[in-house]
Coordinates of C-alpha atoms in Angstrom, one line a residue:
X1 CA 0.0 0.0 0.0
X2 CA 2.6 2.5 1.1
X3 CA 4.3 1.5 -2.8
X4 CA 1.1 2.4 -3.9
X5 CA 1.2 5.7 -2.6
X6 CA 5.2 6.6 -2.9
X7 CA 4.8 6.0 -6.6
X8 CA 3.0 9.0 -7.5
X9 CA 4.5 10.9 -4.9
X10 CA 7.7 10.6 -6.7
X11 CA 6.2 11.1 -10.4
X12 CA 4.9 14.6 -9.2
X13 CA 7.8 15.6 -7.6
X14 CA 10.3 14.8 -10.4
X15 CA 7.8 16.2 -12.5
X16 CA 7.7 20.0 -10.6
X17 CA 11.5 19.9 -9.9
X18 CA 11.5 19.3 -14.3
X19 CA 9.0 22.2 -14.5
X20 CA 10.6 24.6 -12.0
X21 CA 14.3 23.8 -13.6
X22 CA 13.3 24.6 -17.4
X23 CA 11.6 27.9 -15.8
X24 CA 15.0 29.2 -14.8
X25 CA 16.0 29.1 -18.2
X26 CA 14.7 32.2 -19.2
X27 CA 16.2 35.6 -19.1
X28 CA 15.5 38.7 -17.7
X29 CA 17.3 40.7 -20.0
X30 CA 14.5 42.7 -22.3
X31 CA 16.8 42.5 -25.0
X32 CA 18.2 38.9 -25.4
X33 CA 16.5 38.7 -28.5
X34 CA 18.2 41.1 -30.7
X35 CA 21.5 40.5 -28.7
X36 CA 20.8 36.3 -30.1
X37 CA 19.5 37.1 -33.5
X38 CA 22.9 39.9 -33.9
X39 CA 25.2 36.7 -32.6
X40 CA 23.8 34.1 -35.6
X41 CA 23.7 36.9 -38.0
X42 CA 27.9 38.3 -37.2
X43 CA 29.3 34.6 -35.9
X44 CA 30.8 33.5 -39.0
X45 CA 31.9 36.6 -40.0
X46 CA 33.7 37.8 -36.8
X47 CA 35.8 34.5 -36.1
X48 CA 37.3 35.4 -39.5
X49 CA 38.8 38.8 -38.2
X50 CA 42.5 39.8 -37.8
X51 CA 43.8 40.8 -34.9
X52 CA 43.7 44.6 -36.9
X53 CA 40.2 43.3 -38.0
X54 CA 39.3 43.4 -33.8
X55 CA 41.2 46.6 -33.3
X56 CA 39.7 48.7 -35.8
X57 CA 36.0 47.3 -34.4
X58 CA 37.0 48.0 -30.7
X59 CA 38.4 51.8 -31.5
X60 CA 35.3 52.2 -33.9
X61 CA 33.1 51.3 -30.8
X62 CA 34.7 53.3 -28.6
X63 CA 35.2 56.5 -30.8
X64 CA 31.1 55.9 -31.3
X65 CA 30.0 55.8 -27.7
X66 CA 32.0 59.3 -26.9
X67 CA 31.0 61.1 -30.1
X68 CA 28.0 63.2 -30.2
X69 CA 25.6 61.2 -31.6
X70 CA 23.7 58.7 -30.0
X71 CA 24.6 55.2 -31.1
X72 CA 20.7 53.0 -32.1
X73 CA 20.1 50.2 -30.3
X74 CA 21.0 47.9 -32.9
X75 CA 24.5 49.7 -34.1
X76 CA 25.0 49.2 -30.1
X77 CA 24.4 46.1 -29.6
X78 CA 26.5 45.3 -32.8
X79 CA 29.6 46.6 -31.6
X80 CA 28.8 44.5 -28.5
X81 CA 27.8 41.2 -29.5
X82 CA 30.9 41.3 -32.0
X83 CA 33.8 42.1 -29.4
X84 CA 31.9 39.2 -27.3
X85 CA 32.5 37.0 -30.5
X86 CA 35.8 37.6 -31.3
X87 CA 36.2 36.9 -27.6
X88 CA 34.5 33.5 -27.6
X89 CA 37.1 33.1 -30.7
X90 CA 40.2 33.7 -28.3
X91 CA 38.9 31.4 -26.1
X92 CA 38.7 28.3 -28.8
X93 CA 42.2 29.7 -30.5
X94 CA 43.9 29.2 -27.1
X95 CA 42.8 26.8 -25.0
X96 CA 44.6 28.4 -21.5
X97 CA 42.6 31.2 -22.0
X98 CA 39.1 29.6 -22.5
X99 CA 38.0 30.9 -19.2
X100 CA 39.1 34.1 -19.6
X101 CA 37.2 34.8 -22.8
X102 CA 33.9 33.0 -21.7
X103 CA 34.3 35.7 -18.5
X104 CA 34.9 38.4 -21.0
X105 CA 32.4 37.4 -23.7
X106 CA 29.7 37.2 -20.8
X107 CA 30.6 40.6 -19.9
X108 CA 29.9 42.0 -23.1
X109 CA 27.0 40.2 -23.5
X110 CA 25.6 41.4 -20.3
X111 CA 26.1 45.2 -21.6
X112 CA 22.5 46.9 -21.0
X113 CA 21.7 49.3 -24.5
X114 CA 19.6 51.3 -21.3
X115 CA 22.9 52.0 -19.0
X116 CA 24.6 53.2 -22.5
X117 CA 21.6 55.7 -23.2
X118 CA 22.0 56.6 -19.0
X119 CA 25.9 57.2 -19.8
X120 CA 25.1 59.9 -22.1
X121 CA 23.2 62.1 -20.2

C-alpha cells in the first residue's frame, strides 16, 4: 500500500522539480532577442577577423559611444555582440585562455543598450 502511494508521490515531484528547472532558463534581459538574433547573423563573420580586424571594431566602438551622436540600439548592440565573438574566438584559438574569454564574452554580453543611453546624459 505504502508503494502504492510513494509511486505517484515521486512522479509529481520529479515532474515539478522538471517544470521549476526549465523555468529558470529564461532571461530577464529585455533584450536577449536582438542581442541572439545579432550573434547568428555576425558569428561566422567575426571569427574570421585579424587581430587589426578586432582593433579597428574596438576603437570604432569606442570613438562611437564618446561622439555626439547617439549610437541606435542595434549599431550598439552590434559593436557589443561582435567584441563578445571575437572573444569566444580567443577562447577556442587558445585553449589556456578559455576561461578568460567565456568571462569576457559574458561581460559584453551582459552590456545593457539602457545603461549606455544613462551614460550619455
Amino acid at each position: 500500500m505504502i508503494q502504492l502511494l510513494q509511486l505517484p508521490a515521486f512522479v509529481f515531484l520529479f515532474l515539478l522539480s522538471t517544470t521549476v528547472a526549465m523555468s529558470q532558463e529564461k532571461t530577464s534581459d529585455p533584450d536577449a532577442e536582438i542581442k541572439e538574433m545579432l550573434y547568428n547573423k555576425y558569428k561566422k563573420e567575426v571569427r574570421s577577423y585579424t587581430k587589426n580586424d578586432f582593433d579597428v571594431l574596438f576603437m570604432s566602438f569606442f570613438e562611437s559611444q564618446n561622439a555626439e551622436k547617439t549610437l541606435t540600439k542595434e549599431e550598439f548592440y552590434t559593436y557589443t555582440i561582435k567584441i563578445a565573438i571575437y572573444s569566444e574566438k580567443l577562447g577556442l584559438l587558445y585553449k589556456n585562455q578559455k576561461e578568460e574569454s567565456e568571462r569576457t564574452k559574458k561581460e559584453w554580453f551582459s552590456k545593457s543598450y539602457q545603461d549606455y543611453l544613462n551614460s550619455k546624459k
